[in-house]
Coordinates of C-alpha atoms in Angstrom, one line a residue:
Chain S
M1 CA 109.0 98.0 81.3
A2 CA 111.0 101.0 80.3
D3 CA 111.8 99.9 76.8
G4 CA 108.5 99.4 75.8
I5 CA 107.1 103.1 76.3
A6 CA 108.2 104.0 72.7
D7 CA 105.9 101.6 71.5
M8 CA 102.7 102.3 73.6
R9 CA 102.7 105.7 73.5
P10 CA 101.1 107.7 70.8
A11 CA 103.3 109.7 68.8
A12 CA 102.1 113.1 70.5
G13 CA 101.8 111.3 74.1
W14 CA 98.6 110.5 75.5
I15 CA 97.9 113.7 76.7
D16 CA 97.9 116.9 74.6
A17 CA 97.2 119.5 77.3
G18 CA 97.8 122.3 74.7
A19 CA 94.9 120.9 72.8
G20 CA 92.9 119.6 75.6
T21 CA 92.9 115.9 74.5
I22 CA 93.4 112.7 76.6
D23 CA 93.9 109.5 74.8
A24 CA 91.8 106.6 76.3
A25 CA 94.3 104.1 76.8
I26 CA 95.2 105.8 79.7
Y27 CA 92.2 104.3 81.7
W28 CA 92.5 100.8 80.1
D29 CA 96.0 99.9 78.8
P30 CA 97.5 97.3 81.4
A31 CA 101.2 98.3 80.0
V32 CA 100.5 102.1 80.9
Y33 CA 99.1 101.2 84.2
A34 CA 101.9 98.8 85.2
L35 CA 104.2 102.0 84.1
E36 CA 102.0 104.4 86.3
Q37 CA 102.6 102.2 89.2
E38 CA 106.4 102.6 89.0
R39 CA 106.6 106.2 87.7
V40 CA 103.8 107.8 89.3
F41 CA 103.3 106.1 92.6
G42 CA 107.0 105.1 92.7
K43 CA 108.1 108.5 92.4
T44 CA 105.6 110.8 94.0
W45 CA 104.5 111.6 97.3
L46 CA 101.6 109.5 98.5
C47 CA 98.7 110.2 101.4
V48 CA 98.8 107.1 103.5
A49 CA 97.1 107.5 106.9
H50 CA 95.8 110.4 108.7
E51 CA 97.9 110.5 112.4
S52 CA 94.5 110.1 114.4
L53 CA 94.4 106.6 112.9
V54 CA 97.7 105.6 114.8
P55 CA 97.3 107.6 118.0
K56 CA 99.4 105.6 120.5
A57 CA 102.8 103.8 120.1
G58 CA 102.1 100.3 118.5
D59 CA 99.0 101.2 116.6
F60 CA 99.6 100.6 112.6
F61 CA 97.3 101.0 110.0
T62 CA 97.5 99.0 107.1
S63 CA 97.8 101.1 104.0
R64 CA 98.6 101.0 100.1
M65 CA 101.3 103.0 98.0
G66 CA 99.8 102.2 94.3
E67 CA 99.4 98.6 94.4
D68 CA 102.2 98.3 97.3
P69 CA 101.1 97.0 100.3
V70 CA 102.8 99.2 103.1
I71 CA 102.4 99.3 107.0
V72 CA 102.2 102.6 109.1
A73 CA 103.0 102.1 112.5
R74 CA 103.7 104.6 115.6
Q75 CA 106.8 104.4 117.0
R76 CA 107.6 104.8 120.8
D77 CA 109.3 107.9 120.1
G78 CA 106.2 109.4 118.8
S79 CA 107.2 109.3 115.3
I80 CA 105.3 107.4 112.6
A81 CA 107.3 105.0 110.6
V82 CA 105.9 103.5 107.0
F83 CA 107.6 100.5 105.4
L84 CA 106.5 97.5 102.7
N85 CA 104.2 95.2 104.2
Q86 CA 106.4 92.1 103.1
C87 CA 108.8 89.7 104.6
R88 CA 112.4 90.1 103.1
H89 CA 112.4 86.1 103.4
R90 CA 109.8 84.6 100.9
G91 CA 108.1 87.8 100.6
A92 CA 104.6 87.1 102.6
R93 CA 102.7 90.4 103.6
L94 CA 103.8 90.5 107.2
C95 CA 100.1 92.1 108.3
R96 CA 96.9 91.3 107.1
A97 CA 95.0 92.8 109.8
D98 CA 93.3 96.3 108.5
M99 CA 94.6 98.2 111.9
G100 CA 95.5 97.4 115.6
Q101 CA 98.4 97.6 117.9
A102 CA 101.4 95.7 117.8
K103 CA 105.0 95.3 119.5
V104 CA 106.0 93.3 116.6
F105 CA 105.2 92.1 112.8
A106 CA 105.8 88.6 112.7
C107 CA 105.4 86.9 109.1
S108 CA 103.4 83.8 109.5
Y109 CA 105.2 81.9 107.0
H110 CA 108.5 81.1 108.4
G111 CA 108.2 83.4 111.5
W112 CA 110.4 86.3 110.9
T113 CA 109.9 89.3 113.3
Y114 CA 110.3 92.8 112.5
D115 CA 110.1 95.8 114.8
L116 CA 107.5 98.7 114.8
A117 CA 109.8 100.7 112.2
G118 CA 110.2 97.5 110.0
N119 CA 113.8 96.2 111.2
L120 CA 114.4 92.9 111.2
I121 CA 114.9 91.6 114.8
S122 CA 114.8 87.7 115.0
I123 CA 115.0 85.2 112.7
S124 CA 113.1 81.9 113.9
K125 CA 115.4 79.0 114.8
E126 CA 118.1 80.9 114.1
S127 CA 121.0 78.8 115.6
V128 CA 119.4 75.5 113.5
V129 CA 119.3 77.1 110.4
D130 CA 122.2 78.6 110.7
G131 CA 120.7 82.2 110.6
G132 CA 123.5 83.9 112.5
K133 CA 125.4 84.5 109.4
I134 CA 122.3 86.7 107.7
D135 CA 123.1 90.8 108.1
K136 CA 119.8 91.5 110.0
T137 CA 120.3 95.4 109.4
R138 CA 120.8 94.6 105.8
W139 CA 117.4 92.3 105.8
G140 CA 114.9 95.0 107.3
A141 CA 111.4 95.9 105.5
V142 CA 112.2 98.2 102.9
K143 CA 111.5 101.7 103.9
V144 CA 109.6 104.7 102.5
A145 CA 112.9 107.3 101.4
K146 CA 110.5 110.4 103.0
I147 CA 107.6 110.7 105.6
H148 CA 106.1 114.0 106.0
N149 CA 103.3 115.0 108.3
Y150 CA 101.2 117.4 106.6
H151 CA 98.8 118.9 109.1
G152 CA 97.8 115.4 110.3
L153 CA 97.9 113.9 107.1
I154 CA 100.7 111.1 106.8
F155 CA 102.5 111.3 103.4
A156 CA 105.3 108.8 102.3
T157 CA 107.4 108.3 98.9
W158 CA 110.0 105.6 97.6
N159 CA 111.6 108.3 95.8
P160 CA 114.7 109.6 97.8
D161 CA 115.0 112.9 95.4
A162 CA 111.5 113.7 96.0
P163 CA 111.3 117.2 95.9
A164 CA 110.5 118.4 99.9
F165 CA 106.9 118.4 100.4
D166 CA 106.1 122.1 100.3
D167 CA 107.8 122.6 96.8
F168 CA 105.5 119.1 95.8
L169 CA 102.5 121.0 96.9
G170 CA 104.0 124.2 95.5
E171 CA 101.5 127.0 94.8
A172 CA 98.5 125.0 96.2
K173 CA 99.9 124.9 99.4
W174 CA 98.3 128.1 100.0
Y175 CA 94.8 126.6 99.3
F176 CA 95.3 123.3 100.9
D177 CA 96.2 125.4 104.0
M178 CA 92.6 126.3 104.1
M179 CA 91.4 122.9 104.3
F180 CA 94.0 121.3 106.8
D181 CA 95.2 123.8 109.2
R182 CA 92.3 124.2 111.0
P183 CA 92.8 125.7 114.7
G184 CA 93.5 122.8 117.2
G185 CA 94.0 120.4 114.3
T186 CA 92.2 117.6 112.4
E187 CA 91.1 113.9 113.3
V188 CA 89.2 111.1 110.9
I189 CA 85.9 109.2 112.3
G190 CA 87.4 106.1 113.9
G191 CA 87.7 103.3 111.1
V192 CA 87.4 103.6 107.3
Q193 CA 85.4 102.8 104.6
K194 CA 86.4 100.5 101.9
W195 CA 84.6 99.6 98.4
V196 CA 85.5 98.7 94.8
V197 CA 84.7 101.2 91.6
K198 CA 85.1 99.3 88.5
A199 CA 86.5 102.7 86.8
N200 CA 90.3 103.5 86.4
W201 CA 91.6 105.6 89.9
K202 CA 92.1 108.7 87.3
L203 CA 88.4 109.1 86.8
G204 CA 88.0 109.9 90.6
A205 CA 91.1 111.8 91.1
E206 CA 90.5 114.5 88.0
Q207 CA 86.9 114.8 89.2
F208 CA 88.0 116.2 92.6
T209 CA 91.1 118.1 91.2
S210 CA 88.8 119.9 88.4
D211 CA 85.6 119.3 88.2
I212 CA 82.3 121.2 89.4
Y213 CA 80.6 121.3 86.3
H214 CA 79.5 117.3 86.2
F215 CA 78.1 118.5 89.9
D216 CA 74.4 119.8 88.5
Y217 CA 73.9 117.3 86.0
T218 CA 75.3 114.1 87.8
H219 CA 73.6 114.8 91.0
V220 CA 70.3 116.3 89.9
G221 CA 68.4 113.5 91.2
T222 CA 69.9 113.9 95.0
S223 CA 69.6 117.6 94.3
M224 CA 66.2 117.4 93.6
A225 CA 65.2 114.8 96.9
F226 CA 66.5 117.7 98.8
M227 CA 64.8 120.4 97.8
P228 CA 60.8 120.9 99.2
P229 CA 58.6 119.4 96.8
D230 CA 56.7 122.3 95.5
M231 CA 60.0 124.2 95.0
P232 CA 60.4 125.0 91.0
M233 CA 63.6 123.4 89.9
G234 CA 65.4 126.1 88.1
E235 CA 69.0 126.6 87.1
P236 CA 71.3 125.9 90.0
P237 CA 73.2 129.0 91.0
V238 CA 76.8 128.9 89.3
V239 CA 79.6 129.1 92.0
N240 CA 81.5 131.9 92.2
G241 CA 85.1 131.1 92.8
R242 CA 88.8 130.7 91.6
Q243 CA 89.8 127.1 90.6
F244 CA 93.4 126.5 91.5
R245 CA 96.1 124.3 90.0
D246 CA 99.8 123.5 90.1
Q247 CA 101.8 120.4 89.6
G248 CA 98.8 118.0 89.0
H249 CA 97.3 119.3 91.8
G250 CA 93.8 121.4 91.9
G251 CA 90.5 122.4 93.5
V252 CA 87.9 125.0 93.7
V253 CA 87.4 127.9 96.9
T254 CA 84.3 130.0 96.5
T255 CA 83.9 133.4 97.3
D256 CA 80.0 133.4 97.6
V257 CA 80.4 132.1 101.2
Q258 CA 76.7 132.5 101.4
L259 CA 75.8 130.6 98.9
S260 CA 78.4 127.6 100.5
D261 CA 76.9 128.2 103.8
M262 CA 73.6 127.2 102.5
Q263 CA 74.8 124.4 100.6
T264 CA 76.3 123.3 104.5
A265 CA 73.4 123.7 105.9
I266 CA 71.5 121.6 103.4
A267 CA 74.0 118.6 103.4
M268 CA 75.8 118.9 106.9
G269 CA 73.1 120.4 109.2
M270 CA 72.4 123.7 110.8
D271 CA 74.6 122.8 113.7
V272 CA 77.9 121.7 111.4
L273 CA 77.5 125.0 109.8
A274 CA 76.8 127.0 113.0
Y275 CA 80.2 125.1 114.6
N276 CA 82.0 125.8 111.3
Q277 CA 81.0 129.4 111.1
S278 CA 82.4 129.6 115.2
R279 CA 85.8 128.7 114.0
R280 CA 86.5 131.3 110.8
P281 CA 87.7 134.1 113.5
L282 CA 90.3 131.3 114.5
M283 CA 91.1 130.4 111.0
A284 CA 91.3 134.1 110.5
E285 CA 94.0 134.8 112.9
T286 CA 96.7 132.1 111.1
L287 CA 95.2 132.9 107.4
G288 CA 94.3 136.1 107.2
A289 CA 90.9 137.3 106.5
L290 CA 90.5 135.9 103.1
R291 CA 91.2 132.5 103.8
G292 CA 89.7 132.4 107.2
H293 CA 86.0 134.0 106.5
D294 CA 85.8 135.4 103.1
A295 CA 86.3 132.4 101.1
Q296 CA 85.5 128.7 101.5
P297 CA 87.1 125.5 99.9
V298 CA 84.6 123.7 97.5
H299 CA 86.3 120.4 96.3
A300 CA 90.3 119.5 95.9
N301 CA 92.8 116.5 95.3
I302 CA 96.0 116.3 96.2
F303 CA 98.1 114.9 93.6
P304 CA 98.1 112.0 92.5
N305 CA 95.1 110.1 94.6
L306 CA 93.8 111.8 97.5
G307 CA 90.5 113.5 97.1
I308 CA 89.0 116.5 99.5
L309 CA 85.5 117.7 99.8
P310 CA 86.1 120.4 102.8
L311 CA 81.9 120.9 102.6
N312 CA 81.2 117.4 103.1
Q313 CA 84.0 117.0 105.6
T314 CA 85.3 113.8 103.4
L315 CA 88.8 112.8 102.4
R316 CA 89.3 109.5 100.1
L317 CA 92.2 107.7 98.7
W318 CA 91.6 106.2 95.1
Q319 CA 93.5 103.2 95.0
P320 CA 94.5 101.6 91.9
R321 CA 93.3 98.0 91.6
G322 CA 94.4 97.0 88.4
P323 CA 93.6 99.3 84.7
G324 CA 90.0 98.9 85.4
E325 CA 89.1 99.1 89.1
M326 CA 89.7 101.2 92.2
E327 CA 89.4 101.1 95.7
V328 CA 87.7 104.0 97.4
W329 CA 89.0 104.5 100.7
A330 CA 87.1 106.9 102.9
W331 CA 87.3 109.1 106.3
T332 CA 85.1 111.6 107.7
L333 CA 87.3 114.7 108.3
V334 CA 86.4 116.7 111.5
D335 CA 88.4 118.9 113.9
K336 CA 89.7 117.7 117.1
E337 CA 88.3 120.6 119.0
A338 CA 84.5 119.7 117.5
P339 CA 82.3 119.1 120.4
P340 CA 81.2 115.3 120.6
E341 CA 77.7 116.0 119.0
I342 CA 79.4 118.3 116.0
K343 CA 81.5 115.1 115.1
E344 CA 78.6 113.0 115.2
R345 CA 76.5 115.0 113.1
A346 CA 79.3 115.2 110.7
R347 CA 79.7 111.6 110.9
L348 CA 76.1 110.9 109.9
Q349 CA 75.8 113.4 107.5
T350 CA 79.0 112.4 105.6
Q351 CA 77.8 108.7 105.6
F352 CA 74.7 109.6 103.7
T353 CA 75.9 111.9 101.4
F354 CA 79.5 111.1 100.5
A355 CA 80.3 107.5 101.3
S356 CA 79.5 104.1 99.9
S357 CA 76.2 104.5 100.3
G358 CA 76.1 108.2 99.9
V359 CA 73.3 109.9 97.9
F360 CA 75.9 111.8 95.8
E361 CA 78.7 109.7 96.0
Q362 CA 76.3 106.9 94.2
D363 CA 76.0 108.7 91.0
D364 CA 79.6 109.3 90.4
A365 CA 80.9 105.8 90.9
E366 CA 77.9 105.1 88.5
N367 CA 79.2 107.5 85.6
W368 CA 82.9 106.4 86.1
A369 CA 81.8 102.7 85.5
E370 CA 79.9 103.9 82.7
V371 CA 83.5 106.0 80.9
Q372 CA 85.2 102.1 82.0
R373 CA 82.0 100.1 80.1
A374 CA 82.8 101.5 76.8
L375 CA 86.3 101.1 76.7
R376 CA 86.3 97.2 75.9
G377 CA 85.9 97.4 72.2
P378 CA 88.6 98.5 69.5
M379 CA 87.0 101.9 68.4
G380 CA 85.8 103.1 72.4
R381 CA 89.7 102.2 73.5
S382 CA 91.2 104.4 70.4
A383 CA 89.0 107.2 71.4
V384 CA 90.4 110.8 72.5
F385 CA 88.4 112.5 74.9
N386 CA 87.5 116.0 75.1
N387 CA 89.5 118.0 77.9
Q388 CA 89.0 121.8 76.6
I389 CA 86.5 123.4 78.9
G390 CA 87.5 126.3 80.3
R391 CA 89.2 129.5 78.9
G392 CA 92.4 128.8 80.6
E393 CA 93.0 131.9 82.5
S394 CA 96.2 131.8 84.6
R395 CA 95.7 134.9 86.9
D396 CA 92.5 136.2 88.7
P397 CA 91.7 138.9 87.3
D398 CA 90.4 140.6 90.4
G399 CA 94.0 139.9 91.8
I400 CA 92.4 138.6 95.2
F401 CA 93.7 134.7 94.4
P402 CA 97.2 133.9 94.1
G403 CA 99.0 131.4 92.0
T404 CA 97.6 130.0 88.6
T405 CA 94.1 130.2 88.4
D406 CA 90.8 130.0 86.1
F407 CA 87.5 130.3 86.5
A408 CA 85.8 127.9 89.1
M409 CA 83.8 125.4 86.1
S410 CA 87.0 125.2 84.1
E411 CA 88.9 122.2 83.1
A412 CA 92.1 123.9 83.4
A413 CA 93.2 122.0 86.6
A414 CA 92.3 118.3 84.9
R415 CA 94.9 119.6 82.0
G416 CA 97.3 120.2 84.5
F417 CA 96.5 117.1 86.2
Y418 CA 97.0 114.7 83.1
A419 CA 100.1 116.9 81.7
H420 CA 101.9 116.1 85.3
W421 CA 100.9 112.6 85.0
Q422 CA 102.6 112.6 81.9
K423 CA 105.6 114.3 82.6
L424 CA 106.4 111.8 85.6
M425 CA 105.5 108.8 82.9
L426 CA 107.8 110.1 80.0
E427 CA 110.8 110.9 82.7
D428 CA 113.0 108.3 83.2
G429 CA 113.0 106.8 86.7
Q430 CA 116.4 107.0 86.8
Chain L
M1 CA 90.4 87.3 123.6
S2 CA 87.8 85.5 122.1
Y3 CA 87.7 83.7 119.1
E4 CA 83.8 84.2 119.1
M5 CA 82.8 87.1 117.2
V6 CA 81.7 90.2 119.7
L7 CA 78.9 91.5 118.1
P8 CA 78.2 95.3 117.7
Y9 CA 75.2 95.8 119.3
R10 CA 74.3 94.4 122.7
V11 CA 72.2 91.4 122.9
S12 CA 69.0 91.7 125.8
D13 CA 69.4 88.7 128.2
A14 CA 66.1 89.6 129.7
G15 CA 64.1 87.8 126.8
E16 CA 62.3 84.6 125.5
P17 CA 61.8 82.7 122.3
A18 CA 58.6 83.7 120.4
D19 CA 55.6 80.9 120.3
L20 CA 54.8 79.5 116.6
P21 CA 52.5 82.1 115.9
L22 CA 54.6 85.3 117.0
W23 CA 57.3 83.5 115.1
H24 CA 55.6 82.9 111.7
S25 CA 54.0 86.1 111.7
V26 CA 57.1 87.8 112.4
Q27 CA 58.6 85.5 109.4
Q28 CA 56.2 86.7 107.2
F29 CA 56.5 90.2 107.8
L30 CA 60.4 89.9 107.1
F31 CA 59.0 88.3 103.7
Q32 CA 56.8 90.7 102.7
E33 CA 59.5 93.2 103.3
A34 CA 61.6 91.4 100.9
A35 CA 59.1 91.1 98.5
L36 CA 58.1 95.0 98.8
L37 CA 62.4 95.6 98.1
D38 CA 62.2 93.5 95.4
R39 CA 59.4 95.0 93.9
R40 CA 60.7 98.3 94.4
A41 CA 57.5 99.6 96.5
F42 CA 60.0 101.5 98.3
A43 CA 57.5 104.1 99.7
E44 CA 55.2 101.2 100.9
W45 CA 58.5 99.6 102.5
L46 CA 58.9 103.3 104.6
D47 CA 55.5 102.2 106.1
M48 CA 57.1 99.5 107.7
L49 CA 59.9 101.4 109.3
D50 CA 59.4 103.2 112.9
D51 CA 60.0 107.0 112.9
G52 CA 62.7 106.4 115.2
I53 CA 64.4 103.9 113.6
R54 CA 68.3 103.3 113.6
Y55 CA 69.3 101.9 110.2
W56 CA 72.9 101.2 110.7
A57 CA 75.7 99.0 108.9
P58 CA 79.0 99.0 110.8
T59 CA 82.2 98.5 108.8
R60 CA 84.1 95.5 109.1
Y61 CA 87.7 95.0 109.6
S62 CA 90.1 92.2 109.3
R63 CA 91.8 91.8 113.1
T64 CA 94.9 90.5 114.8
P65 CA 93.9 87.7 117.4
R66 CA 94.5 89.9 120.1
E67 CA 92.1 92.2 118.6
R68 CA 89.2 90.1 117.1
A69 CA 86.9 92.0 119.7
G70 CA 87.5 94.9 117.1
E71 CA 85.9 93.7 114.0
W72 CA 83.0 95.4 113.9
S73 CA 83.1 99.6 113.9
R74 CA 81.9 100.8 117.0
P75 CA 78.2 103.0 117.3
D76 CA 80.6 106.3 117.1
Q77 CA 82.4 105.0 114.0
A78 CA 82.6 104.4 110.1
A79 CA 79.5 103.3 108.8
H80 CA 78.2 102.0 105.2
F81 CA 74.6 103.3 106.3
D82 CA 73.7 105.1 109.8
D83 CA 70.2 106.3 108.9
S84 CA 67.1 107.8 110.4
K85 CA 63.9 107.5 108.9
Q86 CA 64.0 110.9 107.4
F87 CA 67.4 109.7 105.8
L88 CA 65.6 106.6 104.3
A89 CA 62.8 108.7 103.1
L90 CA 65.5 111.0 101.4
R91 CA 66.9 107.8 99.5
V92 CA 63.7 106.8 98.3
R93 CA 62.6 110.4 97.3
R94 CA 66.1 110.2 95.4
L95 CA 64.9 107.6 93.5
L96 CA 61.7 108.7 92.5
T97 CA 63.0 111.6 91.1
D98 CA 63.6 109.6 87.9
R99 CA 67.3 111.4 87.7
A100 CA 69.2 108.9 90.2
W101 CA 71.3 108.3 87.5
S102 CA 73.0 105.2 90.0
E103 CA 69.5 103.4 89.7
D104 CA 69.1 104.4 86.2
A105 CA 68.0 101.3 85.1
P106 CA 67.0 100.5 88.6
S107 CA 69.0 97.5 90.3
R108 CA 67.0 94.3 90.1
T109 CA 67.3 92.7 93.2
R110 CA 66.1 89.3 95.1
H111 CA 66.5 89.3 99.1
L112 CA 66.7 85.9 100.4
V113 CA 65.8 86.0 103.9
T114 CA 66.4 82.7 106.2
N115 CA 67.5 81.3 109.6
V116 CA 64.9 83.5 111.2
Q117 CA 64.8 83.1 115.3
V118 CA 62.7 85.7 117.3
R119 CA 62.6 86.4 120.9
R120 CA 60.0 88.8 122.9
L121 CA 61.7 91.0 125.1
A122 CA 60.7 91.9 128.8
D123 CA 59.6 95.3 127.4
G124 CA 57.0 94.1 124.9
A125 CA 59.8 94.8 121.7
I126 CA 60.3 91.6 119.7
E127 CA 63.9 91.1 118.7
A128 CA 64.5 89.3 115.1
D129 CA 67.7 88.1 113.9
S130 CA 67.6 86.6 110.1
N131 CA 70.5 86.3 107.4
F132 CA 70.1 87.7 104.0
L133 CA 72.2 86.8 100.5
V134 CA 71.1 89.7 98.2
Y135 CA 71.3 89.2 94.4
R136 CA 72.2 92.5 92.3
G137 CA 71.6 92.8 88.8
R138 CA 71.9 95.9 86.6
V139 CA 71.8 97.0 83.2
D140 CA 73.6 94.3 81.5
D141 CA 77.0 92.9 83.1
C142 CA 76.8 93.7 86.8
E143 CA 75.9 90.8 89.2
E144 CA 76.7 91.2 92.6
I145 CA 76.2 89.1 96.3
F146 CA 75.8 90.7 99.5
S147 CA 75.6 88.3 102.2
G148 CA 75.0 88.9 105.6
A149 CA 72.9 89.3 109.0
R150 CA 70.4 91.7 110.4
H151 CA 69.6 92.1 114.0
D152 CA 65.7 93.7 114.7
R153 CA 64.1 95.3 116.9
L154 CA 60.3 95.4 116.1
V155 CA 57.3 97.1 117.9
G156 CA 53.3 96.2 117.5
S157 CA 51.7 98.6 115.3
D158 CA 47.9 98.8 114.5
G159 CA 48.9 99.9 111.1
P160 CA 48.8 98.0 107.8
Y161 CA 51.5 95.5 109.3
P162 CA 51.6 94.0 112.3
F163 CA 54.9 95.3 113.5
R164 CA 57.2 98.4 112.4
I165 CA 61.0 98.1 112.3
A166 CA 62.5 100.4 115.2
E167 CA 66.2 99.3 114.9
R168 CA 67.8 97.4 112.3
V169 CA 71.9 96.2 112.5
I170 CA 72.7 95.0 108.9
L171 CA 76.3 92.9 109.5
F172 CA 77.7 92.6 106.1
D173 CA 80.5 89.5 105.7
H174 CA 82.1 92.2 103.7
T175 CA 85.4 94.3 104.9
M176 CA 85.6 96.0 101.5
I177 CA 82.2 96.4 99.3
L178 CA 82.9 94.8 96.4
A179 CA 80.2 97.1 94.8
N180 CA 80.4 100.7 92.9
N181 CA 77.9 101.8 95.6
L182 CA 75.5 100.6 98.3
G183 CA 72.0 102.3 96.6
I184 CA 70.1 99.4 97.3
F185 CA 68.6 98.4 100.6
F186 CA 69.4 95.6 103.0

């Protein structure tokens, strides 16, 4: 791919973060997509699972790192291994179950067998086929270079030179800790929901990174349905808060906790709100008053493809599936220590609001698919999109929030997302 | 370790097959329901649902031979739908705002309901199993086919329909839903 890059990249790059423009090719061009698999998904840290999906030794979850299938497996010593779901003999997937319990992974083609860490442990009919000469230590499944458990989220990377995980999160870690450094830890409700949206994966990622702007218009129908019938619509309140950004990550935290609590009451129910409020003193003990109870996270994305809606307690991976499609993998995130009835209420409300049938989520998928629909003809495909919303502030004028921030409705974090994406795309993989 | 599917709901053993008139009226009820959904008469459709309805579509998985029993999510796990009547009414209310962009223009659905089997249970409730094939067209280039089965518990009603649906389990024949969303009813 590397030799093709000069031909396909517009002179100024696909992204001009200074001018705030996006070349539409990044959403449809198969060559950009192929390069992105290598240089973005092949190089950066990627979330592959939540540890609660594989609680016991032998538990596995088959995940993805870009288009590469991987197995995430709990080892006997309690650690977690991540390796390519591909036999080293002729390349068939070692496991085609979505999740489960295993002692070994045996390839269904010729029976080469791997242990829970992906080490090749047996070659079928070894003596008959003269397999003894094969050095099994050299023919294990391809393992990721690094694994990191971030408050229960399992991240992995193929890149041995990837930065330390905390450096990868950078300044944004202060904000992500608000979402994941919960007292007693978090877990996801069992299973996973998967569906296919006919749109490039970046449309989901970018929105969760940087777009609270869309909410009032995209979701107006659902907002109206939630309101009492006789209540006048009026202009929805503007979210007071700061949008953080660093190294492609982004999101919004609000200081208007009263409004955020009202939204939680509507979307998640009074019981979930009351439970969350009861946890704030504990949060404050670990993270301080600001992150404990004076501010609440609203939306976020960990670069490249882990979307988070803390209020709606949903996590999703935007899995690339060719330039024009993505798989959305969605979970409900709850506190491990939450009482069963709170977990159940969160499960029901998240399913109803942000999920395959979610009354909010449906409208997002619709808009992303509409973007993709218009990228078929030469005029649409050569479009340059506007990404200029917001002042591009870098510091909180009130001096409350650390790091690089702008006002909540800015697109500065989207500019940061695309600029970081382009930086990875233009770096030689060597 | 069974090759046979382990259903995600309990099948009551205390029941008997319906006689012809009951079977006929349940089938007519399900056909009427399909017609209401395809005509987008959603407010009227809500009248067919019991106030205590659980409208549940568990997620489905590919599993290893040893774990085939885990093909379906448990009732406390991930689901594509797990709605009360209140949730379903909110979904309908959203559609009627004319601002639900994902159904603008509305999906063109055709619910084909077949293989209807009816049993009368000891407690007087009725169990109806059926298969569905739902075609969905939207705007000019969207074509989706959803295949699956439904397991319904019906109770008698003196309203406009002879029954109300007190429980519906929707079993999709998909692990991954091949659609932008599940913005229609099954």
